Amino acid sequence: MADKKGLNGAYYGPSIPPPASQRNPPRGRGCCRCLLSLFCTIFIAIVVLAGIAALVFWIVVRPTPMKVHVTDAKLTQFNLTDSTLHYNLALNFTIRNPNRKLGIYQDRIEGRAYYEDARFDSEVLHDLGLLKKKTTNELSMVFKGQQMVLLDAEEIAEFNQQKTAGVFDIDVKFYLRIRWRLGDFITGDFKPKVKCDLNVPLTTINGGTFQRTKCDVDF
């Protein structure tokens, strides 16, 4: 290719054409960017709509967690012999649905009894039916039997002090499987956990009275 003479009389070398990648940019990359942008836009729109729907649902329905109380506990046996705990604990407890628009299907309740973080028994209640709006369900469980529990020297000393006082610190945890009902709509499973820190008098020692205890509900 011949050199070209400029207006000022200078000669310039042959012009070099731009690379093919600049003359004809690949179409595939542009399409991928368009698809990615479209996907991000749709995703953000879905998130925003879901947030608005959840906000409207909360404003209209005002869902409130259930309330759980242990109303009575009778401990007629709680003896520790050679690391074996012999026990007989009967509980009465209530589950209240405080909601005005939501019903609660109680599909399963598992109760676990602990002493010094060592579980010594568990019981299960099945298919308790629908807990209607603004109603309370009265339930009961009995933990009875014997179980090996491993306590260190400090925990054994604490056990003996509580035995002398005639009142034992026992934790009961409830693991629920429930479903919410709003009109004809029924949700999937929810699994709230309930923790009850109980001070239970041993009736064979002083016949003390159990104090109604509110439990902590964690969704």
PDB file of C-alpha atoms in Angstrom:
ATOM      1  CA  MET A   1       0.000   0.000   0.000  1.00  0.00           C
ATOM      2  CA  ALA A   2       1.515   3.368  -1.081  1.00  0.00           C
ATOM      3  CA  ASP A   3       2.378   6.114   1.355  1.00  0.00           C
ATOM      4  CA  LYS A   4       0.103   9.133   1.487  1.00  0.00           C
ATOM      5  CA  LYS A   5       1.209  12.778   1.402  1.00  0.00           C
ATOM      6  CA  GLY A   6      -0.401  15.049   3.894  1.00  0.00           C
ATOM      7  CA  LEU A   7      -1.466  18.667   3.497  1.00  0.00           C
ATOM      8  CA  ASN A   8       1.778  19.904   5.044  1.00  0.00           C
ATOM      9  CA  GLY A   9       3.851  17.870   2.617  1.00  0.00           C
ATOM     10  CA  ALA A  10       4.719  15.150   5.134  1.00  0.00           C
ATOM     11  CA  TYR A  11       4.447  11.554   4.143  1.00  0.00           C
ATOM     12  CA  TYR A  12       2.554   9.079   6.235  1.00  0.00           C
ATOM     13  CA  GLY A  13       2.949   5.356   6.230  1.00  0.00           C
ATOM     14  CA  PRO A  14       0.218   2.980   5.166  1.00  0.00           C
ATOM     15  CA  SER A  15      -2.869   2.949   7.412  1.00  0.00           C
ATOM     16  CA  ILE A  16      -3.306  -0.193   9.568  1.00  0.00           C
ATOM     17  CA  PRO A  17      -6.841  -1.583   9.683  1.00  0.00           C
ATOM     18  CA  PRO A  18      -8.350  -2.151  13.187  1.00  0.00           C
ATOM     19  CA  PRO A  19      -8.362  -5.719  14.569  1.00  0.00           C
ATOM     20  CA  ALA A  20     -11.234  -7.921  13.533  1.00  0.00           C
ATOM     21  CA  SER A  21     -12.425  -8.105  17.169  1.00  0.00           C
ATOM     22  CA  GLN A  22     -13.018  -4.335  17.140  1.00  0.00           C
ATOM     23  CA  ARG A  23     -14.638  -4.211  13.708  1.00  0.00           C
ATOM     24  CA  ASN A  24     -17.094  -7.035  14.413  1.00  0.00           C
ATOM     25  CA  PRO A  25     -17.671  -7.503  18.179  1.00  0.00           C
ATOM     26  CA  PRO A  26     -18.959 -10.989  19.046  1.00  0.00           C
ATOM     27  CA  ARG A  27     -22.725 -11.071  19.297  1.00  0.00           C
ATOM     28  CA  GLY A  28     -22.754 -13.864  21.892  1.00  0.00           C
ATOM     29  CA  ARG A  29     -21.321 -11.694  24.655  1.00  0.00           C
ATOM     30  CA  GLY A  30     -23.948  -9.020  24.091  1.00  0.00           C
ATOM     31  CA  CYS A  31     -26.730 -11.592  24.277  1.00  0.00           C
ATOM     32  CA  CYS A  32     -25.321 -13.031  27.518  1.00  0.00           C
ATOM     33  CA  ARG A  33     -25.236  -9.566  29.076  1.00  0.00           C
ATOM     34  CA  CYS A  34     -28.816  -8.915  28.047  1.00  0.00           C
ATOM     35  CA  LEU A  35     -29.988 -12.229  29.520  1.00  0.00           C
ATOM     36  CA  LEU A  36     -28.098 -11.604  32.770  1.00  0.00           C
ATOM     37  CA  SER A  37     -29.593  -8.131  33.081  1.00  0.00           C
ATOM     38  CA  LEU A  38     -33.081  -9.501  32.416  1.00  0.00           C
ATOM     39  CA  PHE A  39     -32.597 -12.247  34.995  1.00  0.00           C
ATOM     40  CA  CYS A  40     -31.433  -9.739  37.640  1.00  0.00           C
ATOM     41  CA  THR A  41     -34.401  -7.482  36.918  1.00  0.00           C
ATOM     42  CA  ILE A  42     -36.882 -10.369  37.253  1.00  0.00           C
ATOM     43  CA  PHE A  43     -35.218 -11.597  40.467  1.00  0.00           C
ATOM     44  CA  ILE A  44     -35.335  -8.137  42.079  1.00  0.00           C
ATOM     45  CA  ALA A  45     -38.994  -7.744  41.056  1.00  0.00           C
ATOM     46  CA  ILE A  46     -39.864 -11.116  42.630  1.00  0.00           C
ATOM     47  CA  VAL A  47     -38.080 -10.214  45.875  1.00  0.00           C
ATOM     48  CA  VAL A  48     -39.837  -6.851  46.060  1.00  0.00           C
ATOM     49  CA  LEU A  49     -43.267  -8.385  45.383  1.00  0.00           C
ATOM     50  CA  ALA A  50     -42.664 -11.115  47.986  1.00  0.00           C
ATOM     51  CA  GLY A  51     -41.696  -8.459  50.533  1.00  0.00           C
ATOM     52  CA  ILE A  52     -44.820  -6.422  49.780  1.00  0.00           C
ATOM     53  CA  ALA A  53     -46.998  -9.546  50.052  1.00  0.00           C
ATOM     54  CA  ALA A  54     -45.423 -10.463  53.418  1.00  0.00           C
ATOM     55  CA  LEU A  55     -45.944  -6.920  54.710  1.00  0.00           C
ATOM     56  CA  VAL A  56     -49.593  -6.873  53.623  1.00  0.00           C
ATOM     57  CA  PHE A  57     -50.127 -10.324  55.200  1.00  0.00           C
ATOM     58  CA  TRP A  58     -48.622  -9.142  58.499  1.00  0.00           C
ATOM     59  CA  ILE A  59     -50.700  -5.948  58.524  1.00  0.00           C
ATOM     60  CA  VAL A  60     -53.956  -7.783  57.785  1.00  0.00           C
ATOM     61  CA  VAL A  61     -53.465 -10.964  59.841  1.00  0.00           C
ATOM     62  CA  ARG A  62     -51.169  -9.774  62.650  1.00  0.00           C
ATOM     63  CA  PRO A  63     -49.757 -13.262  63.421  1.00  0.00           C
ATOM     64  CA  THR A  64     -48.832 -13.781  67.076  1.00  0.00           C
ATOM     65  CA  PRO A  65     -46.758 -16.681  68.452  1.00  0.00           C
ATOM     66  CA  MET A  66     -48.549 -19.249  70.587  1.00  0.00           C
ATOM     67  CA  LYS A  67     -48.282 -19.019  74.364  1.00  0.00           C
ATOM     68  CA  VAL A  68     -47.249 -22.036  76.450  1.00  0.00           C
ATOM     69  CA  HIS A  69     -47.537 -22.422  80.240  1.00  0.00           C
ATOM     70  CA  VAL A  70     -46.882 -25.345  82.568  1.00  0.00           C
ATOM     71  CA  THR A  71     -49.835 -25.089  84.919  1.00  0.00           C
ATOM     72  CA  ASP A  72     -49.017 -27.977  87.258  1.00  0.00           C
ATOM     73  CA  ALA A  73     -46.172 -30.429  87.890  1.00  0.00           C
ATOM     74  CA  LYS A  74     -46.148 -33.333  90.333  1.00  0.00           C
ATOM     75  CA  LEU A  75     -42.874 -35.042  91.174  1.00  0.00           C
ATOM     76  CA  THR A  76     -43.447 -38.151  93.267  1.00  0.00           C
ATOM     77  CA  GLN A  77     -40.067 -39.804  92.705  1.00  0.00           C
ATOM     78  CA  PHE A  78     -36.624 -38.389  91.903  1.00  0.00           C
ATOM     79  CA  ASN A  79     -33.841 -40.557  93.313  1.00  0.00           C
ATOM     80  CA  LEU A  80     -30.274 -41.003  92.092  1.00  0.00           C
ATOM     81  CA  THR A  81     -28.645 -44.353  92.821  1.00  0.00           C
ATOM     82  CA  ASP A  82     -25.320 -45.388  91.269  1.00  0.00           C
ATOM     83  CA  SER A  83     -25.767 -42.930  88.354  1.00  0.00           C
ATOM     84  CA  THR A  84     -29.295 -44.224  87.708  1.00  0.00           C
ATOM     85  CA  LEU A  85     -32.111 -41.710  88.045  1.00  0.00           C
ATOM     86  CA  HIS A  86     -35.518 -43.047  89.119  1.00  0.00           C
ATOM     87  CA  TYR A  87     -38.242 -40.530  88.330  1.00  0.00           C
ATOM     88  CA  ASN A  88     -41.983 -39.966  88.147  1.00  0.00           C
ATOM     89  CA  LEU A  89     -42.961 -36.534  86.816  1.00  0.00           C
ATOM     90  CA  ALA A  90     -46.475 -35.593  85.682  1.00  0.00           C
ATOM     91  CA  LEU A  91     -47.024 -32.310  83.819  1.00  0.00           C
ATOM     92  CA  ASN A  92     -50.114 -30.337  82.893  1.00  0.00           C
ATOM     93  CA  PHE A  93     -49.509 -27.600  80.348  1.00  0.00           C
ATOM     94  CA  THR A  94     -51.505 -25.323  78.069  1.00  0.00           C
ATOM     95  CA  ILE A  95     -50.989 -24.074  74.531  1.00  0.00           C
ATOM     96  CA  ARG A  96     -52.933 -20.935  73.647  1.00  0.00           C
ATOM     97  CA  ASN A  97     -53.593 -19.560  70.179  1.00  0.00           C
ATOM     98  CA  PRO A  98     -53.919 -15.779  70.667  1.00  0.00           C
ATOM     99  CA  ASN A  99     -54.611 -15.059  66.987  1.00  0.00           C
ATOM    100  CA  ARG A 100     -57.970 -13.781  65.783  1.00  0.00           C
ATOM    101  CA  LYS A 101     -57.625 -14.948  62.167  1.00  0.00           C
ATOM    102  CA  LEU A 102     -55.255 -17.936  62.297  1.00  0.00           C
ATOM    103  CA  GLY A 103     -55.926 -21.498  63.406  1.00  0.00           C
ATOM    104  CA  ILE A 104     -53.128 -23.909  64.360  1.00  0.00           C
ATOM    105  CA  TYR A 105     -52.970 -27.588  63.429  1.00  0.00           C
ATOM    106  CA  GLN A 106     -51.018 -29.387  66.154  1.00  0.00           C
ATOM    107  CA  ASP A 107     -49.576 -32.363  64.305  1.00  0.00           C
ATOM    108  CA  ARG A 108     -46.943 -33.443  66.814  1.00  0.00           C
ATOM    109  CA  ILE A 109     -45.538 -32.438  70.195  1.00  0.00           C
ATOM    110  CA  GLU A 110     -42.443 -34.093  71.606  1.00  0.00           C
ATOM    111  CA  GLY A 111     -41.581 -33.371  75.229  1.00  0.00           C
ATOM    112  CA  ARG A 112     -38.069 -33.954  76.578  1.00  0.00           C
ATOM    113  CA  ALA A 113     -37.168 -33.812  80.264  1.00  0.00           C
ATOM    114  CA  TYR A 114     -33.663 -32.765  81.386  1.00  0.00           C
ATOM    115  CA  TYR A 115     -31.756 -32.589  84.622  1.00  0.00           C
ATOM    116  CA  GLU A 116     -28.410 -30.724  84.575  1.00  0.00           C
ATOM    117  CA  ASP A 117     -28.552 -30.769  80.749  1.00  0.00           C
ATOM    118  CA  ALA A 118     -28.835 -34.571  80.747  1.00  0.00           C
ATOM    119  CA  ARG A 119     -32.006 -35.845  79.072  1.00  0.00           C
ATOM    120  CA  PHE A 120     -33.661 -38.583  81.077  1.00  0.00           C
ATOM    121  CA  ASP A 121     -36.954 -39.139  79.225  1.00  0.00           C
ATOM    122  CA  SER A 122     -39.115 -38.101  76.257  1.00  0.00           C
ATOM    123  CA  GLU A 123     -42.786 -38.453  75.362  1.00  0.00           C
ATOM    124  CA  VAL A 124     -44.711 -37.721  72.149  1.00  0.00           C
ATOM    125  CA  LEU A 125     -48.273 -36.574  71.468  1.00  0.00           C
ATOM    126  CA  HIS A 126     -49.677 -37.021  67.943  1.00  0.00           C
ATOM    127  CA  ASP A 127     -52.525 -35.481  65.927  1.00  0.00           C
ATOM    128  CA  LEU A 128     -53.975 -33.082  68.476  1.00  0.00           C
ATOM    129  CA  GLY A 129     -56.254 -31.466  65.912  1.00  0.00           C
ATOM    130  CA  LEU A 130     -57.007 -27.837  65.138  1.00  0.00           C
ATOM    131  CA  LEU A 131     -56.438 -25.217  67.817  1.00  0.00           C
ATOM    132  CA  LYS A 132     -59.036 -22.623  66.858  1.00  0.00           C
ATOM    133  CA  LYS A 133     -58.702 -18.862  67.097  1.00  0.00           C
ATOM    134  CA  LYS A 134     -58.422 -17.391  70.598  1.00  0.00           C
ATOM    135  CA  THR A 135     -58.635 -20.794  72.271  1.00  0.00           C
ATOM    136  CA  THR A 136     -56.480 -22.793  74.705  1.00  0.00           C
ATOM    137  CA  ASN A 137     -55.608 -26.487  74.592  1.00  0.00           C
ATOM    138  CA  GLU A 138     -54.996 -28.276  77.916  1.00  0.00           C
ATOM    139  CA  LEU A 139     -52.529 -31.157  77.634  1.00  0.00           C
ATOM    140  CA  SER A 140     -50.593 -33.493  79.904  1.00  0.00           C
ATOM    141  CA  MET A 141     -47.476 -35.675  79.820  1.00  0.00           C
ATOM    142  CA  VAL A 142     -46.012 -38.209  82.234  1.00  0.00           C
ATOM    143  CA  PHE A 143     -42.292 -38.973  82.450  1.00  0.00           C
ATOM    144  CA  LYS A 144     -41.831 -42.164  84.440  1.00  0.00           C
ATOM    145  CA  GLY A 145     -39.076 -44.761  84.610  1.00  0.00           C
ATOM    146  CA  GLN A 146     -35.350 -44.929  85.172  1.00  0.00           C
ATOM    147  CA  GLN A 147     -32.383 -43.717  83.167  1.00  0.00           C
ATOM    148  CA  MET A 148     -28.641 -43.557  83.593  1.00  0.00           C
ATOM    149  CA  VAL A 149     -27.390 -39.983  83.864  1.00  0.00           C
ATOM    150  CA  LEU A 150     -23.738 -38.989  84.164  1.00  0.00           C
ATOM    151  CA  LEU A 151     -23.222 -36.168  86.655  1.00  0.00           C
ATOM    152  CA  ASP A 152     -19.899 -34.769  87.834  1.00  0.00           C
ATOM    153  CA  ALA A 153     -19.059 -34.177  91.487  1.00  0.00           C
ATOM    154  CA  GLU A 154     -20.375 -30.604  91.447  1.00  0.00           C
ATOM    155  CA  GLU A 155     -23.681 -31.654  89.846  1.00  0.00           C
ATOM    156  CA  ILE A 156     -24.108 -34.489  92.373  1.00  0.00           C
ATOM    157  CA  ALA A 157     -23.572 -32.020  95.206  1.00  0.00           C
ATOM    158  CA  GLU A 158     -26.208 -29.738  93.616  1.00  0.00           C
ATOM    159  CA  PHE A 159     -28.597 -32.703  93.367  1.00  0.00           C
ATOM    160  CA  ASN A 160     -28.163 -33.466  97.084  1.00  0.00           C
ATOM    161  CA  GLN A 161     -28.802 -29.823  98.015  1.00  0.00           C
ATOM    162  CA  GLN A 162     -32.011 -29.761  95.973  1.00  0.00           C
ATOM    163  CA  LYS A 163     -33.071 -33.084  97.478  1.00  0.00           C
ATOM    164  CA  THR A 164     -32.640 -31.635 100.958  1.00  0.00           C
ATOM    165  CA  ALA A 165     -34.643 -28.555  99.961  1.00  0.00           C
ATOM    166  CA  GLY A 166     -37.290 -30.749  98.358  1.00  0.00           C
ATOM    167  CA  VAL A 167     -37.342 -28.766  95.090  1.00  0.00           C
ATOM    168  CA  PHE A 168     -35.596 -29.803  91.861  1.00  0.00           C
ATOM    169  CA  ASP A 169     -34.602 -27.671  88.871  1.00  0.00           C
ATOM    170  CA  ILE A 170     -35.913 -29.600  85.872  1.00  0.00           C
ATOM    171  CA  ASP A 171     -35.984 -28.377  82.284  1.00  0.00           C
ATOM    172  CA  VAL A 172     -38.686 -29.539  79.900  1.00  0.00           C
ATOM    173  CA  LYS A 173     -38.409 -28.757  76.192  1.00  0.00           C
ATOM    174  CA  PHE A 174     -41.231 -29.175  73.699  1.00  0.00           C
ATOM    175  CA  TYR A 175     -40.540 -29.677  70.000  1.00  0.00           C
ATOM    176  CA  LEU A 176     -43.667 -28.943  67.963  1.00  0.00           C
ATOM    177  CA  ARG A 177     -44.685 -29.566  64.386  1.00  0.00           C
ATOM    178  CA  ILE A 178     -47.578 -27.302  63.458  1.00  0.00           C
ATOM    179  CA  ARG A 179     -49.348 -25.785  60.448  1.00  0.00           C
ATOM    180  CA  TRP A 180     -51.129 -22.436  60.274  1.00  0.00           C
ATOM    181  CA  ARG A 181     -54.612 -22.127  58.803  1.00  0.00           C
ATOM    182  CA  LEU A 182     -56.066 -18.954  57.321  1.00  0.00           C
ATOM    183  CA  GLY A 183     -59.528 -19.632  55.913  1.00  0.00           C
ATOM    184  CA  ASP A 184     -59.117 -22.535  53.485  1.00  0.00           C
ATOM    185  CA  PHE A 185     -55.371 -21.938  53.100  1.00  0.00           C
ATOM    186  CA  ILE A 186     -53.041 -24.194  55.121  1.00  0.00           C
ATOM    187  CA  THR A 187     -49.309 -23.596  55.313  1.00  0.00           C
ATOM    188  CA  GLY A 188     -46.502 -26.136  55.326  1.00  0.00           C
ATOM    189  CA  ASP A 189     -44.819 -27.370  58.493  1.00  0.00           C
ATOM    190  CA  PHE A 190     -43.403 -25.037  61.140  1.00  0.00           C
ATOM    191  CA  LYS A 191     -41.240 -26.403  63.962  1.00  0.00           C
ATOM    192  CA  PRO A 192     -41.187 -24.046  66.955  1.00  0.00           C
ATOM    193  CA  LYS A 193     -39.213 -24.958  70.069  1.00  0.00           C
ATOM    194  CA  VAL A 194     -40.438 -24.330  73.606  1.00  0.00           C
ATOM    195  CA  LYS A 195     -38.258 -24.259  76.730  1.00  0.00           C
ATOM    196  CA  CYS A 196     -39.668 -24.452  80.254  1.00  0.00           C
ATOM    197  CA  ASP A 197     -37.406 -23.897  83.276  1.00  0.00           C
ATOM    198  CA  LEU A 198     -39.244 -25.558  86.142  1.00  0.00           C
ATOM    199  CA  ASN A 199     -38.792 -25.628  89.907  1.00  0.00           C
ATOM    200  CA  VAL A 200     -40.661 -28.777  90.864  1.00  0.00           C
ATOM    201  CA  PRO A 201     -41.301 -29.696  94.513  1.00  0.00           C
ATOM    202  CA  LEU A 202     -40.956 -33.335  95.505  1.00  0.00           C
ATOM    203  CA  THR A 203     -44.370 -34.089  96.972  1.00  0.00           C
ATOM    204  CA  THR A 204     -43.144 -36.944  99.185  1.00  0.00           C
ATOM    205  CA  ILE A 205     -40.890 -34.553 101.166  1.00  0.00           C
ATOM    206  CA  ASN A 206     -42.834 -31.373 101.854  1.00  0.00           C
ATOM    207  CA  GLY A 207     -45.865 -31.444  99.590  1.00  0.00           C
ATOM    208  CA  GLY A 208     -44.928 -28.037  98.188  1.00  0.00           C
ATOM    209  CA  THR A 209     -47.049 -26.245  95.613  1.00  0.00           C
ATOM    210  CA  PHE A 210     -45.866 -25.818  92.044  1.00  0.00           C
ATOM    211  CA  GLN A 211     -45.936 -22.298  90.663  1.00  0.00           C
ATOM    212  CA  ARG A 212     -47.460 -21.832  87.202  1.00  0.00           C
ATOM    213  CA  THR A 213     -44.575 -21.214  84.787  1.00  0.00           C
ATOM    214  CA  LYS A 214     -44.464 -19.393  81.463  1.00  0.00           C
ATOM    215  CA  CYS A 215     -42.311 -21.038  78.796  1.00  0.00           C
ATOM    216  CA  ASP A 216     -40.146 -19.437  76.099  1.00  0.00           C
ATOM    217  CA  VAL A 217     -41.337 -20.026  72.519  1.00  0.00           C
ATOM    218  CA  ASP A 218     -38.777 -19.833  69.718  1.00  0.00           C
ATOM    219  CA  PHE A 219     -39.802 -19.986  66.050  1.00  0.00           C
TER     220      PHE A 219
END
